[in-house]
Amino acid sequence: MKFNFHMHEDLPKLSWCLKMEKDQPLIEVSHGKWVEANARFFIEGTWNGEFDQGDFDHAETVMGSGAAITGDTLVVCTPSHTTECLYSKKKRTLCGFPTLLHLFWKHLDLH
């Protein structure tokens, strides 16, 4: 399992969208320019731990969201508070709300 990152200038700075397919080793992550990303994890936020450890998936407090690869497991982490969550458009695709709005704004019926 491995991340394949794509930074997009036109996405909101702290947004990300994860796409994965069954039995495929690559996890595609499209993200804004303020999302921190490396081979083992990505996150848009902070937590009560050392950044280099990237152990937000074990932290008591997380402000933001992201994902980490631990062995052959993908761990997706949501914020510790209840006012922000992740959304799934369809199976195997996860997005934060700002990303979802950006990607599908032209399809929204505003009337």
PDB file of N, CA and C in Angstrom:
ATOM      1  N   MET A   1       0.847  -1.170   0.000  1.00  0.00           N
ATOM      2  CA  MET A   1       0.000   0.000   0.000  1.00  0.00           C
ATOM      3  C   MET A   1       0.895   1.237   0.000  1.00  0.00           C
ATOM      4  N   LYS A   2       0.547   2.193  -0.855  1.00  0.00           N
ATOM      5  CA  LYS A   2       1.384   3.378  -1.018  1.00  0.00           C
ATOM      6  C   LYS A   2       0.522   4.557  -1.466  1.00  0.00           C
ATOM      7  N   PHE A   3       0.846   5.758  -0.925  1.00  0.00           N
ATOM      8  CA  PHE A   3       0.158   6.971  -1.352  1.00  0.00           C
ATOM      9  C   PHE A   3       0.751   7.482  -2.661  1.00  0.00           C
ATOM     10  N   ASN A   4      -0.111   8.033  -3.505  1.00  0.00           N
ATOM     11  CA  ASN A   4       0.308   8.739  -4.711  1.00  0.00           C
ATOM     12  C   ASN A   4      -0.349  10.119  -4.639  1.00  0.00           C
ATOM     13  N   PHE A   5       0.445  11.148  -4.317  1.00  0.00           N
ATOM     14  CA  PHE A   5      -0.084  12.482  -4.054  1.00  0.00           C
ATOM     15  C   PHE A   5      -0.129  13.347  -5.307  1.00  0.00           C
ATOM     16  N   HIS A   6      -1.195  14.158  -5.386  1.00  0.00           N
ATOM     17  CA  HIS A   6      -1.370  15.119  -6.468  1.00  0.00           C
ATOM     18  C   HIS A   6      -1.807  16.437  -5.838  1.00  0.00           C
ATOM     19  N   MET A   7      -0.902  17.428  -5.804  1.00  0.00           N
ATOM     20  CA  MET A   7      -1.245  18.728  -5.247  1.00  0.00           C
ATOM     21  C   MET A   7      -1.888  19.568  -6.347  1.00  0.00           C
ATOM     22  N   HIS A   8      -3.052  20.172  -6.024  1.00  0.00           N
ATOM     23  CA  HIS A   8      -3.795  20.989  -6.980  1.00  0.00           C
ATOM     24  C   HIS A   8      -3.933  22.404  -6.430  1.00  0.00           C
ATOM     25  N   GLU A   9      -3.408  23.363  -7.153  1.00  0.00           N
ATOM     26  CA  GLU A   9      -3.490  24.770  -6.747  1.00  0.00           C
ATOM     27  C   GLU A   9      -4.933  25.258  -6.660  1.00  0.00           C
ATOM     28  N   ASP A  10      -5.829  24.678  -7.455  1.00  0.00           N
ATOM     29  CA  ASP A  10      -7.210  25.165  -7.490  1.00  0.00           C
ATOM     30  C   ASP A  10      -8.084  24.590  -6.378  1.00  0.00           C
ATOM     31  N   LEU A  11      -7.599  23.603  -5.635  1.00  0.00           N
ATOM     32  CA  LEU A  11      -8.361  23.083  -4.496  1.00  0.00           C
ATOM     33  C   LEU A  11      -8.187  24.010  -3.300  1.00  0.00           C
ATOM     34  N   PRO A  12      -9.158  24.053  -2.383  1.00  0.00           N
ATOM     35  CA  PRO A  12      -8.949  24.800  -1.141  1.00  0.00           C
ATOM     36  C   PRO A  12      -7.670  24.305  -0.454  1.00  0.00           C
ATOM     37  N   LYS A  13      -6.925  25.188   0.169  1.00  0.00           N
ATOM     38  CA  LYS A  13      -5.584  24.887   0.677  1.00  0.00           C
ATOM     39  C   LYS A  13      -5.510  23.700   1.630  1.00  0.00           C
ATOM     40  N   LEU A  14      -6.507  23.519   2.476  1.00  0.00           N
ATOM     41  CA  LEU A  14      -6.470  22.433   3.459  1.00  0.00           C
ATOM     42  C   LEU A  14      -7.405  21.277   3.100  1.00  0.00           C
ATOM     43  N   SER A  15      -7.715  21.116   1.845  1.00  0.00           N
ATOM     44  CA  SER A  15      -8.652  20.057   1.456  1.00  0.00           C
ATOM     45  C   SER A  15      -7.911  18.864   0.867  1.00  0.00           C
ATOM     46  N   TRP A  16      -8.570  17.722   0.931  1.00  0.00           N
ATOM     47  CA  TRP A  16      -8.008  16.515   0.327  1.00  0.00           C
ATOM     48  C   TRP A  16      -9.123  15.559  -0.062  1.00  0.00           C
ATOM     49  N   CYS A  17      -8.813  14.684  -1.002  1.00  0.00           N
ATOM     50  CA  CYS A  17      -9.747  13.655  -1.451  1.00  0.00           C
ATOM     51  C   CYS A  17      -8.938  12.387  -1.700  1.00  0.00           C
ATOM     52  N   LEU A  18      -9.350  11.302  -1.084  1.00  0.00           N
ATOM     53  CA  LEU A  18      -8.645  10.027  -1.179  1.00  0.00           C
ATOM     54  C   LEU A  18      -9.453   9.068  -2.039  1.00  0.00           C
ATOM     55  N   LYS A  19      -8.796   8.410  -2.970  1.00  0.00           N
ATOM     56  CA  LYS A  19      -9.461   7.417  -3.820  1.00  0.00           C
ATOM     57  C   LYS A  19      -8.637   6.144  -3.826  1.00  0.00           C
ATOM     58  N   MET A  20      -9.320   5.029  -3.616  1.00  0.00           N
ATOM     59  CA  MET A  20      -8.625   3.749  -3.661  1.00  0.00           C
ATOM     60  C   MET A  20      -9.506   2.700  -4.316  1.00  0.00           C
ATOM     61  N   GLU A  21      -8.870   1.728  -4.922  1.00  0.00           N
ATOM     62  CA  GLU A  21      -9.573   0.631  -5.580  1.00  0.00           C
ATOM     63  C   GLU A  21      -9.183  -0.678  -4.915  1.00  0.00           C
ATOM     64  N   LYS A  22     -10.121  -1.581  -4.848  1.00  0.00           N
ATOM     65  CA  LYS A  22      -9.880  -2.890  -4.248  1.00  0.00           C
ATOM     66  C   LYS A  22      -8.719  -3.591  -4.951  1.00  0.00           C
ATOM     67  N   ASP A  23      -7.852  -4.187  -4.167  1.00  0.00           N
ATOM     68  CA  ASP A  23      -6.699  -4.957  -4.649  1.00  0.00           C
ATOM     69  C   ASP A  23      -5.685  -4.122  -5.430  1.00  0.00           C
ATOM     70  N   GLN A  24      -5.715  -2.805  -5.282  1.00  0.00           N
ATOM     71  CA  GLN A  24      -4.727  -1.932  -5.920  1.00  0.00           C
ATOM     72  C   GLN A  24      -3.815  -1.353  -4.835  1.00  0.00           C
ATOM     73  N   PRO A  25      -2.507  -1.384  -5.035  1.00  0.00           N
ATOM     74  CA  PRO A  25      -1.590  -0.914  -3.994  1.00  0.00           C
ATOM     75  C   PRO A  25      -1.508   0.609  -3.866  1.00  0.00           C
ATOM     76  N   LEU A  26      -1.881   1.348  -4.916  1.00  0.00           N
ATOM     77  CA  LEU A  26      -1.782   2.806  -4.870  1.00  0.00           C
ATOM     78  C   LEU A  26      -3.061   3.445  -4.343  1.00  0.00           C
ATOM     79  N   ILE A  27      -2.884   4.383  -3.427  1.00  0.00           N
ATOM     80  CA  ILE A  27      -3.986   5.182  -2.902  1.00  0.00           C
ATOM     81  C   ILE A  27      -3.789   6.588  -3.447  1.00  0.00           C
ATOM     82  N   GLU A  28      -4.704   7.041  -4.282  1.00  0.00           N
ATOM     83  CA  GLU A  28      -4.600   8.356  -4.912  1.00  0.00           C
ATOM     84  C   GLU A  28      -5.124   9.425  -3.950  1.00  0.00           C
ATOM     85  N   VAL A  29      -4.320  10.447  -3.714  1.00  0.00           N
ATOM     86  CA  VAL A  29      -4.720  11.542  -2.830  1.00  0.00           C
ATOM     87  C   VAL A  29      -4.522  12.864  -3.570  1.00  0.00           C
ATOM     88  N   SER A  30      -5.621  13.545  -3.866  1.00  0.00           N
ATOM     89  CA  SER A  30      -5.582  14.898  -4.419  1.00  0.00           C
ATOM     90  C   SER A  30      -5.723  15.852  -3.244  1.00  0.00           C
ATOM     91  N   HIS A  31      -4.908  16.915  -3.214  1.00  0.00           N
ATOM     92  CA  HIS A  31      -4.943  17.788  -2.039  1.00  0.00           C
ATOM     93  C   HIS A  31      -4.556  19.215  -2.385  1.00  0.00           C
ATOM     94  N   GLY A  32      -4.930  20.119  -1.470  1.00  0.00           N
ATOM     95  CA  GLY A  32      -4.544  21.518  -1.569  1.00  0.00           C
ATOM     96  C   GLY A  32      -3.117  21.714  -1.091  1.00  0.00           C
ATOM     97  N   LYS A  33      -2.581  22.924  -1.278  1.00  0.00           N
ATOM     98  CA  LYS A  33      -1.154  23.136  -1.033  1.00  0.00           C
ATOM     99  C   LYS A  33      -0.741  23.217   0.435  1.00  0.00           C
ATOM    100  N   TRP A  34      -1.663  23.287   1.366  1.00  0.00           N
ATOM    101  CA  TRP A  34      -1.285  23.319   2.774  1.00  0.00           C
ATOM    102  C   TRP A  34      -1.426  21.969   3.467  1.00  0.00           C
ATOM    103  N   VAL A  35      -1.756  20.938   2.757  1.00  0.00           N
ATOM    104  CA  VAL A  35      -1.825  19.593   3.338  1.00  0.00           C
ATOM    105  C   VAL A  35      -0.398  19.054   3.437  1.00  0.00           C
ATOM    106  N   GLU A  36      -0.021  18.601   4.635  1.00  0.00           N
ATOM    107  CA  GLU A  36       1.304  18.012   4.847  1.00  0.00           C
ATOM    108  C   GLU A  36       1.255  16.559   4.391  1.00  0.00           C
ATOM    109  N   ALA A  37       2.210  16.156   3.557  1.00  0.00           N
ATOM    110  CA  ALA A  37       2.182  14.804   3.001  1.00  0.00           C
ATOM    111  C   ALA A  37       3.584  14.210   2.936  1.00  0.00           C
ATOM    112  N   ASN A  38       3.679  12.932   3.275  1.00  0.00           N
ATOM    113  CA  ASN A  38       4.917  12.183   3.073  1.00  0.00           C
ATOM    114  C   ASN A  38       4.547  10.731   2.772  1.00  0.00           C
ATOM    115  N   ALA A  39       5.517   9.871   2.642  1.00  0.00           N
ATOM    116  CA  ALA A  39       5.255   8.492   2.206  1.00  0.00           C
ATOM    117  C   ALA A  39       4.336   7.727   3.154  1.00  0.00           C
ATOM    118  N   ARG A  40       4.369   8.032   4.456  1.00  0.00           N
ATOM    119  CA  ARG A  40       3.601   7.253   5.430  1.00  0.00           C
ATOM    120  C   ARG A  40       2.256   7.860   5.810  1.00  0.00           C
ATOM    121  N   PHE A  41       2.131   9.195   5.730  1.00  0.00           N
ATOM    122  CA  PHE A  41       0.873   9.819   6.155  1.00  0.00           C
ATOM    123  C   PHE A  41       0.677  11.162   5.472  1.00  0.00           C
ATOM    124  N   PHE A  42      -0.564  11.657   5.572  1.00  0.00           N
ATOM    125  CA  PHE A  42      -0.859  13.042   5.186  1.00  0.00           C
ATOM    126  C   PHE A  42      -1.880  13.571   6.171  1.00  0.00           C
ATOM    127  N   ILE A  43      -1.848  14.891   6.377  1.00  0.00           N
ATOM    128  CA  ILE A  43      -2.783  15.501   7.330  1.00  0.00           C
ATOM    129  C   ILE A  43      -2.941  16.986   7.020  1.00  0.00           C
ATOM    130  N   GLU A  44      -4.131  17.481   7.289  1.00  0.00           N
ATOM    131  CA  GLU A  44      -4.389  18.923   7.269  1.00  0.00           C
ATOM    132  C   GLU A  44      -4.823  19.261   8.683  1.00  0.00           C
ATOM    133  N   GLY A  45      -3.862  19.523   9.533  1.00  0.00           N
ATOM    134  CA  GLY A  45      -4.217  19.823  10.908  1.00  0.00           C
ATOM    135  C   GLY A  45      -3.058  19.602  11.858  1.00  0.00           C
ATOM    136  N   THR A  46      -3.416  19.473  13.130  1.00  0.00           N
ATOM    137  CA  THR A  46      -2.420  19.290  14.177  1.00  0.00           C
ATOM    138  C   THR A  46      -2.955  18.321  15.219  1.00  0.00           C
ATOM    139  N   TRP A  47      -2.076  17.803  16.045  1.00  0.00           N
ATOM    140  CA  TRP A  47      -2.450  16.856  17.091  1.00  0.00           C
ATOM    141  C   TRP A  47      -1.460  16.981  18.235  1.00  0.00           C
ATOM    142  N   ASN A  48      -1.790  16.367  19.368  1.00  0.00           N
ATOM    143  CA  ASN A  48      -0.921  16.448  20.534  1.00  0.00           C
ATOM    144  C   ASN A  48       0.143  15.345  20.468  1.00  0.00           C
ATOM    145  N   GLY A  49       1.098  15.543  19.572  1.00  0.00           N
ATOM    146  CA  GLY A  49       2.189  14.590  19.393  1.00  0.00           C
ATOM    147  C   GLY A  49       3.262  15.192  18.504  1.00  0.00           C
ATOM    148  N   GLU A  50       4.328  14.443  18.315  1.00  0.00           N
ATOM    149  CA  GLU A  50       5.443  14.886  17.483  1.00  0.00           C
ATOM    150  C   GLU A  50       5.105  14.733  16.004  1.00  0.00           C
ATOM    151  N   PHE A  51       5.332  15.790  15.222  1.00  0.00           N
ATOM    152  CA  PHE A  51       5.002  15.739  13.803  1.00  0.00           C
ATOM    153  C   PHE A  51       5.768  14.634  13.086  1.00  0.00           C
ATOM    154  N   ASP A  52       7.066  14.528  13.351  1.00  0.00           N
ATOM    155  CA  ASP A  52       7.888  13.534  12.658  1.00  0.00           C
ATOM    156  C   ASP A  52       7.396  12.107  12.875  1.00  0.00           C
ATOM    157  N   GLN A  53       6.760  11.865  14.012  1.00  0.00           N
ATOM    158  CA  GLN A  53       6.228  10.531  14.298  1.00  0.00           C
ATOM    159  C   GLN A  53       4.975  10.243  13.477  1.00  0.00           C
ATOM    160  N   GLY A  54       4.223  11.292  13.156  1.00  0.00           N
ATOM    161  CA  GLY A  54       2.999  11.123  12.369  1.00  0.00           C
ATOM    162  C   GLY A  54       1.987  10.213  13.036  1.00  0.00           C
ATOM    163  N   ASP A  55       1.960  10.244  14.362  1.00  0.00           N
ATOM    164  CA  ASP A  55       1.105   9.315  15.110  1.00  0.00           C
ATOM    165  C   ASP A  55      -0.249   9.909  15.489  1.00  0.00           C
ATOM    166  N   PHE A  56      -0.797  10.754  14.628  1.00  0.00           N
ATOM    167  CA  PHE A  56      -2.090  11.374  14.925  1.00  0.00           C
ATOM    168  C   PHE A  56      -3.202  10.348  15.061  1.00  0.00           C
ATOM    169  N   ASP A  57      -3.036   9.181  14.472  1.00  0.00           N
ATOM    170  CA  ASP A  57      -4.058   8.139  14.587  1.00  0.00           C
ATOM    171  C   ASP A  57      -4.108   7.533  15.987  1.00  0.00           C
ATOM    172  N   HIS A  58      -3.129   7.864  16.844  1.00  0.00           N
ATOM    173  CA  HIS A  58      -3.126   7.402  18.236  1.00  0.00           C
ATOM    174  C   HIS A  58      -3.278   8.561  19.221  1.00  0.00           C
ATOM    175  N   ALA A  59      -3.421   9.778  18.723  1.00  0.00           N
ATOM    176  CA  ALA A  59      -3.481  10.958  19.585  1.00  0.00           C
ATOM    177  C   ALA A  59      -4.849  11.103  20.242  1.00  0.00           C
ATOM    178  N   GLU A  60      -4.856  11.708  21.421  1.00  0.00           N
ATOM    179  CA  GLU A  60      -6.114  11.978  22.119  1.00  0.00           C
ATOM    180  C   GLU A  60      -6.874  13.123  21.462  1.00  0.00           C
ATOM    181  N   THR A  61      -6.143  14.097  20.934  1.00  0.00           N
ATOM    182  CA  THR A  61      -6.765  15.267  20.332  1.00  0.00           C
ATOM    183  C   THR A  61      -6.200  15.500  18.933  1.00  0.00           C
ATOM    184  N   VAL A  62      -7.101  15.575  17.955  1.00  0.00           N
ATOM    185  CA  VAL A  62      -6.713  15.865  16.571  1.00  0.00           C
ATOM    186  C   VAL A  62      -7.595  17.004  16.068  1.00  0.00           C
ATOM    187  N   MET A  63      -6.977  18.042  15.561  1.00  0.00           N
ATOM    188  CA  MET A  63      -7.707  19.142  14.939  1.00  0.00           C
ATOM    189  C   MET A  63      -7.368  19.123  13.455  1.00  0.00           C
ATOM    190  N   GLY A  64      -8.197  18.494  12.680  1.00  0.00           N
ATOM    191  CA  GLY A  64      -7.962  18.310  11.255  1.00  0.00           C
ATOM    192  C   GLY A  64      -8.252  16.865  10.888  1.00  0.00           C
ATOM    193  N   SER A  65      -7.842  16.470   9.699  1.00  0.00           N
ATOM    194  CA  SER A  65      -8.085  15.098   9.252  1.00  0.00           C
ATOM    195  C   SER A  65      -6.951  14.648   8.351  1.00  0.00           C
ATOM    196  N   GLY A  66      -6.847  13.349   8.188  1.00  0.00           N
ATOM    197  CA  GLY A  66      -5.804  12.797   7.344  1.00  0.00           C
ATOM    198  C   GLY A  66      -5.863  11.284   7.346  1.00  0.00           C
ATOM    199  N   ALA A  67      -4.797  10.674   6.876  1.00  0.00           N
ATOM    200  CA  ALA A  67      -4.727   9.217   6.829  1.00  0.00           C
ATOM    201  C   ALA A  67      -3.279   8.782   6.965  1.00  0.00           C
ATOM    202  N   ALA A  68      -3.097   7.555   7.455  1.00  0.00           N
ATOM    203  CA  ALA A  68      -1.759   6.994   7.634  1.00  0.00           C
ATOM    204  C   ALA A  68      -1.762   5.536   7.196  1.00  0.00           C
ATOM    205  N   ILE A  69      -0.629   5.105   6.670  1.00  0.00           N
ATOM    206  CA  ILE A  69      -0.449   3.699   6.328  1.00  0.00           C
ATOM    207  C   ILE A  69       0.371   3.071   7.438  1.00  0.00           C
ATOM    208  N   THR A  70      -0.186   2.037   8.052  1.00  0.00           N
ATOM    209  CA  THR A  70       0.490   1.297   9.106  1.00  0.00           C
ATOM    210  C   THR A  70       0.533  -0.161   8.677  1.00  0.00           C
ATOM    211  N   GLY A  71       1.695  -0.603   8.239  1.00  0.00           N
ATOM    212  CA  GLY A  71       1.800  -1.961   7.712  1.00  0.00           C
ATOM    213  C   GLY A  71       0.975  -2.082   6.444  1.00  0.00           C
ATOM    214  N   ASP A  72       0.000  -2.987   6.466  1.00  0.00           N
ATOM    215  CA  ASP A  72      -0.886  -3.136   5.301  1.00  0.00           C
ATOM    216  C   ASP A  72      -2.281  -2.588   5.581  1.00  0.00           C
ATOM    217  N   THR A  73      -2.354  -1.641   6.532  1.00  0.00           N
ATOM    218  CA  THR A  73      -3.634  -1.057   6.934  1.00  0.00           C
ATOM    219  C   THR A  73      -3.647   0.447   6.675  1.00  0.00           C
ATOM    220  N   LEU A  74      -4.756   0.933   6.142  1.00  0.00           N
ATOM    221  CA  LEU A  74      -4.963   2.369   5.983  1.00  0.00           C
ATOM    222  C   LEU A  74      -5.840   2.837   7.133  1.00  0.00           C
ATOM    223  N   VAL A  75      -5.350   3.821   7.888  1.00  0.00           N
ATOM    224  CA  VAL A  75      -6.111   4.399   8.990  1.00  0.00           C
ATOM    225  C   VAL A  75      -6.490   5.819   8.593  1.00  0.00           C
ATOM    226  N   VAL A  76      -7.789   6.113   8.549  1.00  0.00           N
ATOM    227  CA  VAL A  76      -8.277   7.455   8.236  1.00  0.00           C
ATOM    228  C   VAL A  76      -8.694   8.096   9.548  1.00  0.00           C
ATOM    229  N   CYS A  77      -8.253   9.320   9.764  1.00  0.00           N
ATOM    230  CA  CYS A  77      -8.479   9.996  11.038  1.00  0.00           C
ATOM    231  C   CYS A  77      -9.329  11.246  10.837  1.00  0.00           C
ATOM    232  N   THR A  78     -10.367  11.358  11.637  1.00  0.00           N
ATOM    233  CA  THR A  78     -11.231  12.540  11.632  1.00  0.00           C
ATOM    234  C   THR A  78     -10.862  13.433  12.815  1.00  0.00           C
ATOM    235  N   PRO A  79     -11.344  14.666  12.858  1.00  0.00           N
ATOM    236  CA  PRO A  79     -11.078  15.537  14.001  1.00  0.00           C
ATOM    237  C   PRO A  79     -11.696  14.982  15.288  1.00  0.00           C
ATOM    238  N   SER A  80     -11.161  15.428  16.416  1.00  0.00           N
ATOM    239  CA  SER A  80     -11.682  15.007  17.717  1.00  0.00           C
ATOM    240  C   SER A  80     -13.031  15.632  18.029  1.00  0.00           C
ATOM    241  N   HIS A  81     -13.335  16.767  17.422  1.00  0.00           N
ATOM    242  CA  HIS A  81     -14.612  17.433  17.668  1.00  0.00           C
ATOM    243  C   HIS A  81     -15.684  16.888  16.717  1.00  0.00           C
ATOM    244  N   THR A  82     -16.916  17.287  16.934  1.00  0.00           N
ATOM    245  CA  THR A  82     -18.031  16.727  16.156  1.00  0.00           C
ATOM    246  C   THR A  82     -18.588  17.673  15.095  1.00  0.00           C
ATOM    247  N   THR A  83     -17.895  18.775  14.832  1.00  0.00           N
ATOM    248  CA  THR A  83     -18.431  19.735  13.864  1.00  0.00           C
ATOM    249  C   THR A  83     -17.847  19.584  12.464  1.00  0.00           C
ATOM    250  N   GLU A  84     -16.972  18.638  12.274  1.00  0.00           N
ATOM    251  CA  GLU A  84     -16.373  18.404  10.960  1.00  0.00           C
ATOM    252  C   GLU A  84     -16.250  16.897  10.769  1.00  0.00           C
ATOM    253  N   CYS A  85     -16.582  16.436   9.590  1.00  0.00           N
ATOM    254  CA  CYS A  85     -16.481  14.995   9.340  1.00  0.00           C
ATOM    255  C   CYS A  85     -16.014  14.755   7.913  1.00  0.00           C
ATOM    256  N   LEU A  86     -15.870  13.499   7.557  1.00  0.00           N
ATOM    257  CA  LEU A  86     -15.487  13.118   6.202  1.00  0.00           C
ATOM    258  C   LEU A  86     -16.709  12.600   5.473  1.00  0.00           C
ATOM    259  N   TYR A  87     -16.704  12.742   4.170  1.00  0.00           N
ATOM    260  CA  TYR A  87     -17.836  12.324   3.350  1.00  0.00           C
ATOM    261  C   TYR A  87     -17.367  11.353   2.286  1.00  0.00           C
ATOM    262  N   SER A  88     -18.212  10.405   1.985  1.00  0.00           N
ATOM    263  CA  SER A  88     -17.931   9.443   0.932  1.00  0.00           C
ATOM    264  C   SER A  88     -18.920   9.664  -0.202  1.00  0.00           C
ATOM    265  N   LYS A  89     -18.409  10.015  -1.373  1.00  0.00           N
ATOM    266  CA  LYS A  89     -19.275  10.199  -2.537  1.00  0.00           C
ATOM    267  C   LYS A  89     -19.745   8.848  -3.051  1.00  0.00           C
ATOM    268  N   LYS A  90     -18.832   7.907  -3.091  1.00  0.00           N
ATOM    269  CA  LYS A  90     -19.154   6.532  -3.446  1.00  0.00           C
ATOM    270  C   LYS A  90     -18.092   5.653  -2.806  1.00  0.00           C
ATOM    271  N   LYS A  91     -18.263   4.370  -2.919  1.00  0.00           N
ATOM    272  CA  LYS A  91     -17.320   3.464  -2.271  1.00  0.00           C
ATOM    273  C   LYS A  91     -15.882   3.816  -2.623  1.00  0.00           C
ATOM    274  N   ARG A  92     -15.033   3.745  -1.605  1.00  0.00           N
ATOM    275  CA  ARG A  92     -13.593   3.932  -1.731  1.00  0.00           C
ATOM    276  C   ARG A  92     -13.147   5.357  -2.045  1.00  0.00           C
ATOM    277  N   THR A  93     -14.019   6.335  -1.892  1.00  0.00           N
ATOM    278  CA  THR A  93     -13.638   7.738  -2.071  1.00  0.00           C
ATOM    279  C   THR A  93     -14.034   8.513  -0.827  1.00  0.00           C
ATOM    280  N   LEU A  94     -13.072   9.169  -0.193  1.00  0.00           N
ATOM    281  CA  LEU A  94     -13.334   9.975   0.993  1.00  0.00           C
ATOM    282  C   LEU A  94     -12.906  11.407   0.730  1.00  0.00           C
ATOM    283  N   CYS A  95     -13.727  12.359   1.158  1.00  0.00           N
ATOM    284  CA  CYS A  95     -13.406  13.780   0.991  1.00  0.00           C
ATOM    285  C   CYS A  95     -13.854  14.544   2.221  1.00  0.00           C
ATOM    286  N   GLY A  96     -13.137  15.616   2.514  1.00  0.00           N
ATOM    287  CA  GLY A  96     -13.615  16.561   3.493  1.00  0.00           C
ATOM    288  C   GLY A  96     -14.669  17.447   2.836  1.00  0.00           C
ATOM    289  N   PHE A  97     -15.471  18.129   3.638  1.00  0.00           N
ATOM    290  CA  PHE A  97     -16.559  18.942   3.103  1.00  0.00           C
ATOM    291  C   PHE A  97     -16.092  20.032   2.133  1.00  0.00           C
ATOM    292  N   PRO A  98     -15.003  20.789   2.435  1.00  0.00           N
ATOM    293  CA  PRO A  98     -14.571  21.815   1.474  1.00  0.00           C
ATOM    294  C   PRO A  98     -14.205  21.223   0.111  1.00  0.00           C
ATOM    295  N   THR A  99     -13.582  20.065   0.110  1.00  0.00           N
ATOM    296  CA  THR A  99     -13.219  19.416  -1.153  1.00  0.00           C
ATOM    297  C   THR A  99     -14.458  18.983  -1.900  1.00  0.00           C
ATOM    298  N   LEU A 100     -15.400  18.399  -1.180  1.00  0.00           N
ATOM    299  CA  LEU A 100     -16.645  17.945  -1.798  1.00  0.00           C
ATOM    300  C   LEU A 100     -17.374  19.115  -2.459  1.00  0.00           C
ATOM    301  N   LEU A 101     -17.470  20.238  -1.754  1.00  0.00           N
ATOM    302  CA  LEU A 101     -18.114  21.423  -2.335  1.00  0.00           C
ATOM    303  C   LEU A 101     -17.375  21.902  -3.580  1.00  0.00           C
ATOM    304  N   HIS A 102     -16.068  21.947  -3.500  1.00  0.00           N
ATOM    305  CA  HIS A 102     -15.277  22.414  -4.643  1.00  0.00           C
ATOM    306  C   HIS A 102     -15.469  21.506  -5.860  1.00  0.00           C
ATOM    307  N   LEU A 103     -15.433  20.201  -5.640  1.00  0.00           N
ATOM    308  CA  LEU A 103     -15.528  19.254  -6.750  1.00  0.00           C
ATOM    309  C   LEU A 103     -16.903  19.225  -7.397  1.00  0.00           C
ATOM    310  N   PHE A 104     -17.962  19.452  -6.598  1.00  0.00           N
ATOM    311  CA  PHE A 104     -19.312  19.264  -7.115  1.00  0.00           C
ATOM    312  C   PHE A 104     -20.162  20.525  -7.112  1.00  0.00           C
ATOM    313  N   TRP A 105     -19.557  21.693  -6.902  1.00  0.00           N
ATOM    314  CA  TRP A 105     -20.299  22.954  -6.817  1.00  0.00           C
ATOM    315  C   TRP A 105     -21.151  23.199  -8.052  1.00  0.00           C
ATOM    316  N   LYS A 106     -20.604  22.974  -9.234  1.00  0.00           N
ATOM    317  CA  LYS A 106     -21.353  23.264 -10.462  1.00  0.00           C
ATOM    318  C   LYS A 106     -22.564  22.349 -10.630  1.00  0.00           C
ATOM    319  N   HIS A 107     -22.602  21.240  -9.892  1.00  0.00           N
ATOM    320  CA  HIS A 107     -23.726  20.305  -9.994  1.00  0.00           C
ATOM    321  C   HIS A 107     -24.806  20.557  -8.936  1.00  0.00           C
ATOM    322  N   LEU A 108     -24.550  21.487  -8.006  1.00  0.00           N
ATOM    323  CA  LEU A 108     -25.519  21.756  -6.947  1.00  0.00           C
ATOM    324  C   LEU A 108     -26.691  22.571  -7.479  1.00  0.00           C
ATOM    325  N   ASP A 109     -27.870  22.235  -7.023  1.00  0.00           N
ATOM    326  CA  ASP A 109     -29.067  23.007  -7.352  1.00  0.00           C
ATOM    327  C   ASP A 109     -29.257  24.016  -6.229  1.00  0.00           C
ATOM    328  N   LEU A 110     -28.915  25.267  -6.463  1.00  0.00           N
ATOM    329  CA  LEU A 110     -28.972  26.297  -5.432  1.00  0.00           C
ATOM    330  C   LEU A 110     -30.344  26.944  -5.308  1.00  0.00           C
ATOM    331  N   HIS A 111     -31.313  26.486  -6.077  1.00  0.00           N
ATOM    332  CA  HIS A 111     -32.655  27.075  -6.023  1.00  0.00           C
ATOM    333  C   HIS A 111     -33.689  26.058  -5.635  1.00  0.00           C
TER     334      HIS A 111
END
